PDB file of C-alpha atoms in Angstrom:
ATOM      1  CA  UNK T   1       8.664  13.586  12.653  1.00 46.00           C
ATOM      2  CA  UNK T   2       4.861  12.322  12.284  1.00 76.00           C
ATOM      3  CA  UNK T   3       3.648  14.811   9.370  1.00 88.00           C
ATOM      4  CA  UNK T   4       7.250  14.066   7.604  1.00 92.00           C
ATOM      5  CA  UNK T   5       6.369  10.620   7.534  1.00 94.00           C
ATOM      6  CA  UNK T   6       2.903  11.042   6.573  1.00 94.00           C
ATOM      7  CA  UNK T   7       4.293  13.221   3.814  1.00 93.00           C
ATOM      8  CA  UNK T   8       6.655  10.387   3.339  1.00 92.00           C
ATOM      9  CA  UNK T   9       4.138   8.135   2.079  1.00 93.00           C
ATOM     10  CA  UNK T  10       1.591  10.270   0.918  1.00 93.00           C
ATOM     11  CA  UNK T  11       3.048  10.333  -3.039  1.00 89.00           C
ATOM     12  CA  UNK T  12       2.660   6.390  -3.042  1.00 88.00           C
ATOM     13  CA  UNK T  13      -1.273   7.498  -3.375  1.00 89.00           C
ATOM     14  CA  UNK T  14      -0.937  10.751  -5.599  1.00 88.00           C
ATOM     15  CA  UNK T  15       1.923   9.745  -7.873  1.00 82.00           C
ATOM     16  CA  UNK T  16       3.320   5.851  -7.755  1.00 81.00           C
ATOM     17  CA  UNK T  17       0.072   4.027  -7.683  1.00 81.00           C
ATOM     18  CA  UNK T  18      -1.585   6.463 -10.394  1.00 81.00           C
ATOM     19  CA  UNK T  19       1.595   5.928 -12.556  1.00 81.00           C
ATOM     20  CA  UNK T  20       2.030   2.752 -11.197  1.00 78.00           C
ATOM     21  CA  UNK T  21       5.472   4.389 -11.499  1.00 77.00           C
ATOM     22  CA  UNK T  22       8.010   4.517  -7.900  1.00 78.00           C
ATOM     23  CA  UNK T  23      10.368   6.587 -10.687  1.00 78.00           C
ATOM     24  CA  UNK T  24      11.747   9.826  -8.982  1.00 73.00           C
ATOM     25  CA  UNK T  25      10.660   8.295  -5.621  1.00 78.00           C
ATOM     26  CA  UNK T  26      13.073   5.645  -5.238  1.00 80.00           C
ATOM     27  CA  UNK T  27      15.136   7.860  -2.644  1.00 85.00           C
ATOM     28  CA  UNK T  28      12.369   7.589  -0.457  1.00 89.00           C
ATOM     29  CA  UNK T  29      12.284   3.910  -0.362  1.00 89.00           C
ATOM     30  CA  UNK T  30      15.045   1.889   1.446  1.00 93.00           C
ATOM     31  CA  UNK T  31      17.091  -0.491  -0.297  1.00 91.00           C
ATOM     32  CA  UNK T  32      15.697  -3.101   1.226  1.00 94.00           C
ATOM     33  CA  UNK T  33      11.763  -1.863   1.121  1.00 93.00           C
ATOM     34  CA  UNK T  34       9.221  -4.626   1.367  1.00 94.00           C
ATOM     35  CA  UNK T  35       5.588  -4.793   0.269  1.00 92.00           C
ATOM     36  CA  UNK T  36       3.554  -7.489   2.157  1.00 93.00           C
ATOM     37  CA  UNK T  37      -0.026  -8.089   0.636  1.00 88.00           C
ATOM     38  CA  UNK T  38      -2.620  -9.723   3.051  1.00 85.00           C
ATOM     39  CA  UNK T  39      -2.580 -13.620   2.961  1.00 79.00           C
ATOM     40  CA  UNK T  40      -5.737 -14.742   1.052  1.00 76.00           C
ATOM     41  CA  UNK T  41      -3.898 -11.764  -1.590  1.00 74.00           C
ATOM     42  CA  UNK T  42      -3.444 -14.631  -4.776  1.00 70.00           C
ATOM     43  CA  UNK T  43      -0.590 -13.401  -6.234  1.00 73.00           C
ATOM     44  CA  UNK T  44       3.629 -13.450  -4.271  1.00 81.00           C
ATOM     45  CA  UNK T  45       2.965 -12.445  -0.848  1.00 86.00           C
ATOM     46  CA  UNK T  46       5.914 -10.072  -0.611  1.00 91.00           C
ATOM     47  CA  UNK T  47       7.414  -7.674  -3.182  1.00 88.00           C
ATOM     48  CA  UNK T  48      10.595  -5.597  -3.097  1.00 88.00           C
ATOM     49  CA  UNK T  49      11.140  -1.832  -4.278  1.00 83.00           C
ATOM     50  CA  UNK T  50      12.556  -3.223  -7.409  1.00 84.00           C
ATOM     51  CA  UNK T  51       9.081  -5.328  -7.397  1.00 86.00           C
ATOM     52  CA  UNK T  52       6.641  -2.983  -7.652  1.00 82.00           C
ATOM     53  CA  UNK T  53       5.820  -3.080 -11.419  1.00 83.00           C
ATOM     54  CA  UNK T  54       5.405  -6.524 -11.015  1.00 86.00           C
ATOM     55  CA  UNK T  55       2.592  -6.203  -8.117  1.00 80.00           C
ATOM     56  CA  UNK T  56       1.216  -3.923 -10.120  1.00 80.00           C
ATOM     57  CA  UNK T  57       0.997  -6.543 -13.392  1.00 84.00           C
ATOM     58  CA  UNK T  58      -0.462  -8.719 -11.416  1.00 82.00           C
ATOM     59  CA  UNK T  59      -3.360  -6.138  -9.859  1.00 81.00           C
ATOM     60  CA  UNK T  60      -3.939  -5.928 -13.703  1.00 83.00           C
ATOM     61  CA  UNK T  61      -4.020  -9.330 -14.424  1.00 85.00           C
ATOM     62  CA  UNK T  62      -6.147 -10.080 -11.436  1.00 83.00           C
ATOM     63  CA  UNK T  63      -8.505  -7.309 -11.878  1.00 82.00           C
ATOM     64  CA  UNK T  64      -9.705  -5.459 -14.979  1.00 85.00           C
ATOM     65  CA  UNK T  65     -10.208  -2.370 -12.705  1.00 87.00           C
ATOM     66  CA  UNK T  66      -8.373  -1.769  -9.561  1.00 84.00           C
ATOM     67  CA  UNK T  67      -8.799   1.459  -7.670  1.00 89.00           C
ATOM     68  CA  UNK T  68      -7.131   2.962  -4.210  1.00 90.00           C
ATOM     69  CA  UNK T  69      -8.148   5.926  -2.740  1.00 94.00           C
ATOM     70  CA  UNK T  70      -6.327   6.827   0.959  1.00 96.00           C
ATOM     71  CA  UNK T  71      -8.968   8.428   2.784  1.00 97.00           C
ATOM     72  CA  UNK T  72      -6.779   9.131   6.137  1.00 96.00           C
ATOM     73  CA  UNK T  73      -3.715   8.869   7.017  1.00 96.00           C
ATOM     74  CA  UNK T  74      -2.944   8.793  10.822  1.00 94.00           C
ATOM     75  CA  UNK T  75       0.344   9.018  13.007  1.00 92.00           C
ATOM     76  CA  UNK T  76       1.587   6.414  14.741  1.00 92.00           C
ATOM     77  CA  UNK T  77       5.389   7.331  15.632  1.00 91.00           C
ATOM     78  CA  UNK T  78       7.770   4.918  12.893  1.00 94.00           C
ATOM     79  CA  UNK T  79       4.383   3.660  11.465  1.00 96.00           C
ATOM     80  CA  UNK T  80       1.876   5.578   9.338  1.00 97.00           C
ATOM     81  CA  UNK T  81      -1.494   3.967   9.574  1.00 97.00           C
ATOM     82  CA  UNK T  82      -3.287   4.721   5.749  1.00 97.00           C
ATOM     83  CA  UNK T  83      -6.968   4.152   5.325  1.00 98.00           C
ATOM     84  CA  UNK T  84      -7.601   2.800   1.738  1.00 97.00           C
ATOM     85  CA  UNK T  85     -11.256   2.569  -0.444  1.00 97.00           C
ATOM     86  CA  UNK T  86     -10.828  -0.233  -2.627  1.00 92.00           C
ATOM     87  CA  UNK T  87     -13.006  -1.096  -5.626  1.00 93.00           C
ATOM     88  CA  UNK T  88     -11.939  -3.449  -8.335  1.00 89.00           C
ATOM     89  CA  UNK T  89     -13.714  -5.410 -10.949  1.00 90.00           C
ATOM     90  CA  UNK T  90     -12.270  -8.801 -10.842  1.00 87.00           C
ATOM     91  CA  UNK T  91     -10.995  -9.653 -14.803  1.00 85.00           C
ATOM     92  CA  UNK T  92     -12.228 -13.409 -14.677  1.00 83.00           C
ATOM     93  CA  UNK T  93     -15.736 -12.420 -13.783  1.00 88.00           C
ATOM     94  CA  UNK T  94     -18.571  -9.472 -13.033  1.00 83.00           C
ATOM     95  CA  UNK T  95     -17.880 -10.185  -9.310  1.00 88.00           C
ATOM     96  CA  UNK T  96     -17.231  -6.252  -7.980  1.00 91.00           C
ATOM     97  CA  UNK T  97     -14.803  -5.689  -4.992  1.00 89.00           C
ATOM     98  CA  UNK T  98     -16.036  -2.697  -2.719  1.00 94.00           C
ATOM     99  CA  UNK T  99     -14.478  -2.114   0.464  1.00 94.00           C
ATOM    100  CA  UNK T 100     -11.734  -0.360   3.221  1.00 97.00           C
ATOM    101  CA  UNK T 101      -8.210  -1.924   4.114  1.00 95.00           C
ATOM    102  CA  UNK T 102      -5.494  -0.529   5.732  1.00 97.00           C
ATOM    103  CA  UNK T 103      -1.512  -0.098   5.286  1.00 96.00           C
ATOM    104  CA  UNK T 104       0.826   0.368   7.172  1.00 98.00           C
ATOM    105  CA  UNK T 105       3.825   1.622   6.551  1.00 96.00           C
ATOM    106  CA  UNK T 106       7.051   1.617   8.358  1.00 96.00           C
ATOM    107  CA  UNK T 107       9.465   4.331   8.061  1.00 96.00           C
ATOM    108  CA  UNK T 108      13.122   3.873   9.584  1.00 93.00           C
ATOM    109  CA  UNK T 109      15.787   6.558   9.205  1.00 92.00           C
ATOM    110  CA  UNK T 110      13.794   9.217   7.840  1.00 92.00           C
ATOM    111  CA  UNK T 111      13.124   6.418   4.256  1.00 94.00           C
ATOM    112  CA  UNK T 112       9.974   3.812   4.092  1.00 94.00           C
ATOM    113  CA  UNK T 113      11.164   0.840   4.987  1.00 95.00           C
ATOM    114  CA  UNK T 114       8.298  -1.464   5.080  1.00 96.00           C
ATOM    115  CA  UNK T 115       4.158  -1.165   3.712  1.00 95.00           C
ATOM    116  CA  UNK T 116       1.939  -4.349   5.139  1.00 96.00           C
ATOM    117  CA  UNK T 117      -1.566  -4.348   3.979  1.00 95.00           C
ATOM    118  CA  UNK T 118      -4.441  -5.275   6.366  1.00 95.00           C
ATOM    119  CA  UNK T 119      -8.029  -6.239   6.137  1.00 93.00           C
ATOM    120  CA  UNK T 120      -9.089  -4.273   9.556  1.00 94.00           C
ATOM    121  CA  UNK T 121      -8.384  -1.473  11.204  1.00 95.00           C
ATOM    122  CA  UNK T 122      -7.589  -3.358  14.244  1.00 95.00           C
ATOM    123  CA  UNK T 123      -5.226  -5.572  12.677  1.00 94.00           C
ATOM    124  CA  UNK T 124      -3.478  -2.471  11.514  1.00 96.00           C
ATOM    125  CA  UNK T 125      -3.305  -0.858  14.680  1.00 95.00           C
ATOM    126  CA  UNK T 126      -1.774  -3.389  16.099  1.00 94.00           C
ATOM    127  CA  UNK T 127       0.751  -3.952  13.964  1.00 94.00           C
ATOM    128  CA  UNK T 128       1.513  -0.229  14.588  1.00 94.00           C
ATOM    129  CA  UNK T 129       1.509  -0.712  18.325  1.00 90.00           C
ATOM    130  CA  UNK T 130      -1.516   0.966  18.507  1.00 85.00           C
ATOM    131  CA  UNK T 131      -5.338   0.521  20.215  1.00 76.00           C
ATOM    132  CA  UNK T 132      -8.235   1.280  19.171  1.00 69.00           C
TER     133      UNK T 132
END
């Protein structure tokens, strides 16, 4: 089940965020999917599936550039652990954002279920039951 869930996820990074589009992936969602940014994130601190283009508004109101790369992707039984390169160029400013966080994703019943995004790797692993 572990590289069906990594290939689960892996179109939120090649396809949705680049089209900032979860059209013709929606089956892979749950009904109830939830988004859950990290808490100093400015903007709602949860999103639904249905929500999506409105994180994504507000990534482009917040930033005049905002770019993901995942880097890894790792096992971790019903969690896939995704490390993310972040740069953004906040709108309001010339302040640059550089850096790595994590998300993790939660997949239940062969659909994503649940994507939490974390500032460390520890934090992540943890939240996937993991060590490092």
């Amino acid at each position: 089940m572990s590289r069906e869930n990594i290939e689960l996820v892996r179109p939120a990074y090649e396809v949705a965020w680049p089209q900032r589009s979860v059209d013709g992936f929606r089956d892979r969602f749950a009904d109830d999917f939830t988004w859950r940014q990290r808490p100093e994130w400015p903007g709602r601190s949860v999103y639904g599936r249905d929500d999506m283009r409105e994180l994504w508004a507000d990534l482009d109101e917040t930033y005049s550039e905002y770019r993901l790369v995942a880097v890894d992707y790792a096992d971790a039984g019903e969690y896939v652990v995704v490390t993310v390169n972040l740069s953004a160029h906040l709108r309001a400013s010339n302040d640059r954002i550089e850096g790595t966080v994590f998300h993790v994703w939660r997949v239940g019943d062969g659909l994503v279920a649940e994507a939490c995004v974390y500032g460390t790797r520890p934090e992540a692993l943890e939240a996937a039951g993991l060590r490092e």
